[in-house]
Every structure is written in structure tokens, then in C-alpha cells.
mmCIF file of C-alpha atoms in Angstrom:
data_model
loop_
_atom_site.group_PDB
_atom_site.id
_atom_site.type_symbol
_atom_site.label_atom_id
_atom_site.label_comp_id
_atom_site.label_asym_id
_atom_site.label_seq_id
_atom_site.Cartn_x
_atom_site.Cartn_y
_atom_site.Cartn_z
ATOM 1 C CA ILE A 1 -0.213 0.310 -0.286
ATOM 2 C CA SER A 2 2.112 3.414 -1.295
ATOM 3 C CA ASP A 3 0.350 6.402 -0.193
ATOM 4 C CA ALA A 4 -0.093 9.696 -2.833
ATOM 5 C CA ASN A 5 1.037 12.360 -0.635
ATOM 6 C CA ASP A 6 4.611 10.671 0.157
ATOM 7 C CA ASP A 7 7.545 12.889 -0.044
ATOM 8 C CA GLY A 8 10.313 9.268 0.969
ATOM 9 C CA ASN A 9 11.989 11.164 3.343
ATOM 10 C CA ASP A 10 10.654 9.283 5.975
ATOM 11 C CA GLN A 11 12.226 6.014 5.970
ATOM 12 C CA GLU A 12 14.969 4.235 3.508
ATOM 13 C CA GLN A 13 13.070 1.895 1.719
ATOM 14 C CA GLU A 14 14.936 -1.675 1.834
ATOM 15 C CA VAL A 15 13.131 -3.299 -0.892
ATOM 16 C CA ALA A 16 13.801 -1.500 -4.751
ATOM 17 C CA LEU A 17 10.097 -1.006 -5.041
ATOM 18 C CA PRO A 18 9.030 2.027 -7.588
ATOM 19 C CA TYR A 19 7.472 3.831 -5.299
ATOM 20 C CA ASP A 20 7.434 4.819 -1.379
ATOM 21 C CA THR A 21 4.984 2.205 0.599
ATOM 22 C CA LEU A 22 3.236 3.204 3.497
ATOM 23 C CA LEU A 23 2.623 -0.276 4.312
ATOM 24 C CA ASP A 24 4.735 -2.947 2.800
ATOM 25 C CA VAL A 25 3.028 -6.321 4.014
ATOM 26 C CA CYS A 26 6.297 -8.510 2.156
ATOM 27 C CA GLU A 27 8.148 -6.567 5.194
ATOM 28 C CA GLU A 28 5.215 -6.114 7.927
ATOM 29 C CA VAL A 29 2.880 -8.897 8.026
ATOM 30 C CA VAL A 30 3.560 -12.317 5.838
ATOM 31 C CA ASN A 31 6.525 -12.973 2.752
ATOM 32 C CA LEU A 32 6.026 -14.911 0.320
ATOM 33 C CA SER A 33 9.699 -15.870 0.053
ATOM 34 C CA SER A 34 9.704 -17.228 3.178
ATOM 35 C CA VAL A 35 5.935 -19.127 2.973
ATOM 36 C CA MET A 36 7.436 -21.156 -0.478
ATOM 37 C CA ASP A 37 10.592 -22.482 1.415
ATOM 38 C CA GLU A 38 9.122 -23.085 4.788
ATOM 39 C CA LEU A 39 5.830 -25.096 3.635
ATOM 40 C CA GLY A 40 6.896 -26.218 0.374
ATOM 41 C CA LEU A 41 4.688 -24.077 -2.045
ATOM 42 C CA GLY A 42 4.449 -22.569 -5.705
ATOM 43 C CA PRO A 43 3.583 -19.255 -6.455
ATOM 44 C CA ASN A 44 0.609 -19.494 -6.694
ATOM 45 C CA GLY A 45 -0.563 -21.594 -3.797
ATOM 46 C CA GLY A 46 1.946 -19.223 -1.635
ATOM 47 C CA LEU A 47 0.164 -16.645 -2.644
ATOM 48 C CA MET A 48 -3.003 -17.897 -1.642
ATOM 49 C CA TYR A 49 -1.975 -18.398 1.596
ATOM 50 C CA CYS A 50 0.123 -15.330 2.000
ATOM 51 C CA MET A 51 -3.432 -13.263 1.023
ATOM 52 C CA GLU A 52 -5.343 -16.043 3.256
ATOM 53 C CA TYR A 53 -3.004 -15.163 5.935
ATOM 54 C CA ILE A 54 -3.814 -11.786 5.511
ATOM 55 C CA GLU A 55 -7.802 -11.601 5.967
ATOM 56 C CA HIS A 56 -7.212 -13.412 9.043
ATOM 57 C CA ASN A 57 -5.363 -10.903 10.679
ATOM 58 C CA LEU A 58 -6.864 -8.259 9.067
ATOM 59 C CA ASP A 59 -7.124 -6.235 12.701
ATOM 60 C CA HIS A 60 -3.022 -5.570 12.901
ATOM 61 C CA VAL A 61 -3.240 -4.685 8.990
ATOM 62 C CA VAL A 62 -5.910 -1.979 9.814
ATOM 63 C CA ASP A 63 -4.091 -0.721 12.434
ATOM 64 C CA LEU A 64 -1.388 -0.681 10.912
ATOM 65 C CA ILE A 65 -2.525 1.517 8.725
ATOM 66 C CA GLN A 66 -4.714 3.524 10.427
ATOM 67 C CA SER A 67 -1.066 4.517 12.497
ATOM 68 C CA ARG A 68 -0.233 6.336 9.303
ATOM 69 C CA VAL A 69 -2.567 7.532 7.052
ATOM 70 C CA GLN A 70 -2.936 11.278 7.197
ATOM 71 C CA PRO A 71 -6.032 13.328 6.043
ATOM 72 C CA THR A 72 -5.020 14.038 2.476
ATOM 73 C CA THR A 73 -3.779 10.661 2.310
ATOM 74 C CA TYR A 74 -4.773 8.949 -0.868
ATOM 75 C CA LEU A 75 -4.433 4.831 -1.327
ATOM 76 C CA LEU A 76 -2.638 3.102 -3.977
ATOM 77 C CA ILE A 77 -3.155 -1.168 -3.636
ATOM 78 C CA ASP A 78 -0.734 -2.755 -5.794
ATOM 79 C CA LEU A 79 -2.070 -6.806 -5.192
ATOM 80 C CA PRO A 80 -0.734 -9.705 -6.976
ATOM 81 C CA GLY A 81 -1.949 -10.687 -10.502
ATOM 82 C CA GLN A 82 -2.615 -13.941 -10.395
ATOM 83 C CA VAL A 83 -6.188 -14.970 -11.531
ATOM 84 C CA GLU A 84 -6.537 -18.067 -9.043
ATOM 85 C CA LEU A 85 -6.814 -14.767 -6.159
ATOM 86 C CA TYR A 86 -9.646 -13.807 -7.953
ATOM 87 C CA THR A 87 -11.681 -16.308 -9.400
ATOM 88 C CA HIS A 88 -11.334 -19.062 -6.972
ATOM 89 C CA CYS A 89 -11.662 -18.129 -3.485
ATOM 90 C CA THR A 90 -12.938 -14.655 -1.768
ATOM 91 C CA CYS A 91 -10.175 -13.442 0.328
ATOM 92 C CA VAL A 92 -9.232 -10.279 -1.415
ATOM 93 C CA GLN A 93 -12.994 -8.822 -2.153
ATOM 94 C CA ASN A 94 -13.043 -9.695 1.717
ATOM 95 C CA ILE A 95 -9.778 -7.866 2.764
ATOM 96 C CA LEU A 96 -11.421 -4.498 0.184
ATOM 97 C CA ALA A 97 -14.466 -4.690 2.250
ATOM 98 C CA ARG A 98 -12.828 -4.646 5.303
ATOM 99 C CA LEU A 99 -10.908 -1.943 3.878
ATOM 100 C CA THR A 100 -13.688 0.026 2.794
ATOM 101 C CA LYS A 101 -15.386 0.323 6.160
ATOM 102 C CA ASP A 102 -12.552 0.405 8.950
ATOM 103 C CA LEU A 103 -10.856 3.479 6.464
ATOM 104 C CA ASP A 104 -14.326 4.764 4.727
ATOM 105 C CA LEU A 105 -12.539 4.620 2.076
ATOM 106 C CA ARG A 106 -14.171 4.990 -2.018
ATOM 107 C CA LEU A 107 -11.974 2.313 -3.836
ATOM 108 C CA CYS A 108 -12.255 2.319 -7.543
ATOM 109 C CA MET A 109 -10.283 -1.156 -9.696
ATOM 110 C CA VAL A 110 -7.803 -0.228 -11.863
ATOM 111 C CA ASN A 111 -6.855 -3.761 -14.060
ATOM 112 C CA LEU A 112 -3.809 -3.780 -15.750
ATOM 113 C CA ILE A 113 -3.991 -6.044 -19.223
ATOM 114 C CA ASP A 114 -0.680 -7.023 -20.782
ATOM 115 C CA ALA A 115 -1.400 -5.074 -24.689
ATOM 116 C CA HIS A 116 -0.168 -8.033 -26.616
ATOM 117 C CA TYR A 117 -3.611 -9.972 -25.923
ATOM 118 C CA CYS A 118 -4.556 -7.707 -28.821
ATOM 119 C CA ALA A 119 -2.607 -9.090 -31.249
ATOM 120 C CA ASP A 120 -3.920 -13.032 -30.017
ATOM 121 C CA ALA A 121 -7.360 -13.424 -30.098
ATOM 122 C CA SER A 122 -7.870 -15.801 -28.106
ATOM 123 C CA LYS A 123 -5.983 -14.474 -25.154
ATOM 124 C CA PHE A 124 -7.818 -10.852 -25.314
ATOM 125 C CA ILE A 125 -10.812 -12.923 -25.159
ATOM 126 C CA SER A 126 -9.424 -14.734 -22.076
ATOM 127 C CA ALA A 127 -8.548 -11.404 -20.736
ATOM 128 C CA ALA A 128 -12.163 -9.541 -21.340
ATOM 129 C CA LEU A 129 -13.460 -12.484 -19.739
ATOM 130 C CA LEU A 130 -10.897 -12.096 -16.268
ATOM 131 C CA SER A 131 -11.634 -8.605 -16.085
ATOM 132 C CA THR A 132 -15.079 -8.852 -16.475
ATOM 133 C CA THR A 133 -14.710 -11.755 -13.417
ATOM 134 C CA THR A 134 -12.884 -9.297 -11.493
ATOM 135 C CA MET A 135 -15.342 -6.596 -11.783
ATOM 136 C CA LEU A 136 -18.389 -8.968 -10.520
ATOM 137 C CA ARG A 137 -16.831 -10.281 -8.378
ATOM 138 C CA LEU A 138 -14.384 -7.366 -6.203
ATOM 139 C CA GLU A 139 -18.072 -5.703 -7.104
ATOM 140 C CA LEU A 140 -15.738 -2.228 -7.013
ATOM 141 C CA LEU A 141 -15.669 0.467 -9.830
ATOM 142 C CA ALA A 142 -13.134 -0.465 -12.421
ATOM 143 C CA VAL A 143 -11.068 0.746 -15.473
ATOM 144 C CA ASN A 144 -9.105 -2.072 -17.580
ATOM 145 C CA VAL A 145 -6.039 -0.778 -19.036
ATOM 146 C CA LEU A 146 -3.766 -1.639 -21.540
ATOM 147 C CA SER A 147 -0.327 -1.524 -20.457
ATOM 148 C CA LYS A 148 3.000 -1.427 -22.505
ATOM 149 C CA ILE A 149 1.395 -0.158 -24.704
ATOM 150 C CA ASP A 150 3.815 1.582 -26.398
ATOM 151 C CA MET A 151 5.313 -2.527 -27.231
ATOM 152 C CA ILE A 152 2.147 -3.291 -29.096
ATOM 153 C CA SER A 153 3.923 -2.962 -32.514
ATOM 154 C CA GLN A 154 6.443 -5.766 -31.383
ATOM 155 C CA TYR A 155 3.962 -8.048 -31.616
ATOM 156 C CA GLY A 156 2.992 -7.770 -35.730
ATOM 157 C CA GLU A 157 -1.059 -6.409 -37.070
ATOM 158 C CA LEU A 158 -3.475 -6.138 -35.072
ATOM 159 C CA PRO A 159 -6.388 -7.574 -36.553
ATOM 160 C CA TYR A 160 -8.653 -4.585 -36.339
ATOM 161 C CA ASN A 161 -7.786 -0.760 -35.063
ATOM 162 C CA LEU A 162 -6.546 -0.034 -31.081
ATOM 163 C CA GLU A 163 -10.058 1.115 -30.959
ATOM 164 C CA TYR A 164 -11.424 -1.589 -30.939
ATOM 165 C CA PHE A 165 -9.967 -3.565 -28.299
ATOM 166 C CA THR A 166 -10.523 -0.157 -26.087
ATOM 167 C CA GLU A 167 -13.958 0.005 -26.584
ATOM 168 C CA CYS A 168 -13.974 -3.984 -26.097
ATOM 169 C CA HIS A 169 -17.594 -4.377 -27.505
ATOM 170 C CA GLU A 170 -19.058 -7.142 -29.601
ATOM 171 C CA LEU A 171 -16.344 -10.091 -28.707
ATOM 172 C CA GLU A 172 -17.879 -11.992 -31.748
ATOM 173 C CA ARG A 173 -16.180 -10.316 -34.129
ATOM 174 C CA LEU A 174 -13.018 -11.727 -33.498
ATOM 175 C CA VAL A 175 -14.111 -15.569 -33.568
ATOM 176 C CA PRO A 176 -12.794 -15.395 -37.149
ATOM 177 C CA PHE A 177 -9.345 -14.861 -35.829
ATOM 178 C CA LEU A 178 -9.605 -17.857 -33.284
ATOM 179 C CA ASP A 179 -6.541 -20.793 -33.901
ATOM 180 C CA GLY A 180 -8.034 -22.723 -36.968
ATOM 181 C CA VAL A 181 -10.371 -20.379 -38.084
ATOM 182 C CA GLY A 182 -8.271 -16.551 -38.807
ATOM 183 C CA GLY A 183 -5.355 -15.733 -40.014
ATOM 184 C CA ILE A 184 -3.787 -13.523 -36.754
ATOM 185 C CA VAL A 185 -3.752 -15.665 -34.213
ATOM 186 C CA GLY A 186 -0.725 -16.087 -30.961
ATOM 187 C CA GLY A 187 2.007 -17.313 -33.770
ATOM 188 C CA GLY A 188 -0.491 -18.438 -36.622
ATOM 189 C CA SER A 189 0.086 -17.335 -39.825
ATOM 190 C CA SER A 190 -0.389 -13.279 -41.001
ATOM 191 C CA GLY A 191 -1.713 -14.073 -44.430
ATOM 192 C CA HIS A 192 -4.984 -12.084 -44.875
ATOM 193 C CA GLY A 193 -6.217 -14.302 -48.142
ATOM 194 C CA GLY A 194 -10.339 -14.234 -47.940
ATOM 195 C CA ARG A 195 -9.419 -13.027 -44.111
ATOM 196 C CA ASN A 196 -8.429 -16.490 -43.014
ATOM 197 C CA GLY A 197 -5.166 -16.681 -44.957
ATOM 198 C CA ASN A 198 -6.473 -18.997 -47.699
ATOM 199 C CA GLU A 199 -7.533 -17.482 -50.590
ATOM 200 C CA ASP A 200 -9.075 -21.130 -51.289
ATOM 201 C CA ASN A 201 -10.776 -21.643 -48.194
ATOM 202 C CA ASP A 202 -14.707 -21.354 -49.073
ATOM 203 C CA ASP A 203 -15.623 -23.165 -46.037
ATOM 204 C CA PHE A 204 -15.820 -19.786 -44.167
ATOM 205 C CA ASP A 205 -18.415 -17.615 -43.767
ATOM 206 C CA VAL A 206 -17.288 -13.926 -43.902
ATOM 207 C CA PRO A 207 -19.531 -11.966 -41.171
ATOM 208 C CA SER A 208 -21.229 -8.866 -43.101
ATOM 209 C CA TRP A 209 -19.317 -6.780 -39.952
ATOM 210 C CA TYR A 210 -16.252 -7.903 -41.225
ATOM 211 C CA ASP A 211 -14.926 -4.985 -43.090
ATOM 212 C CA ASP A 212 -16.727 -2.255 -40.847
ATOM 213 C CA PRO A 213 -14.627 0.705 -41.375
ATOM 214 C CA GLU A 214 -14.933 1.729 -37.862
ATOM 215 C CA TYR A 215 -12.270 -0.657 -36.571
ATOM 216 C CA ALA A 216 -10.004 -1.560 -40.184
#
């Protein structure tokens, strides 16, 4: 948890984080590396254990935060990206609900999605479904952000322009690009013949909206 108003002069951070922290749970509550070593868990299992540990010790966590926040403090809560934390358990949801109540917070979720998913239809659809699931489970206002957008040109030509992916409407338009059907797939052919990489393939019916100029 970081304080956006922290000038960084209160204490020197032992861990090289890209921001000053109000509370580093890895240093003061539970450490993932130690959990993995002592319990013989992998990264995902270790993270599940850590989040459940935090949930069970929320009184201590809330006390730590309350003792350090100022009236003008703007909190940024940096959470891991492992999907299991949002799809297979309710610990994150319960933690955020408790913080919202005890600290009188107004939370908004910012969900970062790697921009290279736009170059792979199946990955983008999966990311869109995961984002929707996360929004529903956490019950928070949400903003989905394509991260690393400056690197998107490295992943080849996109099936549609960037506006299509930022609007995230009509995902059925990506069906022709799925593996075995579309021309632009993860690691697949980049040909555009017949819009499926094969000029002679008459088995694929091109939908009427396929060449919509809005997303060309």
C-alpha cells in the first residue's frame, strides 16, 4: 500500500520498489518467499496462503494503516496479478470490503492488461472474460487499462485497430481469428487471403460486419 502524497523522506526503503510505501506487507505482515520455503508451496499456492493469512490478520493490518494515514492520504493498493486470487477464493474481496468499511474508503479498481493480448484473439477474449469476472467478484468500479502499449508494434499486425480493443465491444468479431479459423493468431499465419489466410477456403463464411470501416 503506497501513499501518493508521501515525499519519501520518512524512511529509506530496504526493498527496491518503484514507489514509497505506507505499508509493505511483505516486510511487516507475511513474506511470500518465506512461505514458499517453509511450506514447500509454489508461487501460486504461496500467494493464496499469503492473502488468506492477511485476511485472517486484518485487525493488525488495519491498525498499521490507521496509524500511518493522514487526512489527505490517497491510497494505492498494489495487488498481485495471479488470477486464482480473484476467481478461486474470496480473500481479496473480503480484504477490500473490510478496508472500505473500517477506513471509510471509496475504492476503484484499475486492471492492467498487457497490450500484446490484442495480437492474439484467444488471449484477448480470455483477458476480457477475466476482467469481467474480477469486476463482478470484487464489486468495485473498474477501469481496464492496456499496459505496455508502447511495445504493441512488436507483436505484429492487429486484426482491428486499437480503438476496437479499447472499446471491447462485439467480441464475436474476433471469432474468425481464433486458432484454426482466423489468420491472425498467436504464432499463426499472418496472411489475409480470404480473411483467414487462405484464398481458396470456401468453408468460412465472412460475416457482414467483418470489414466494418470503423475498426479497419
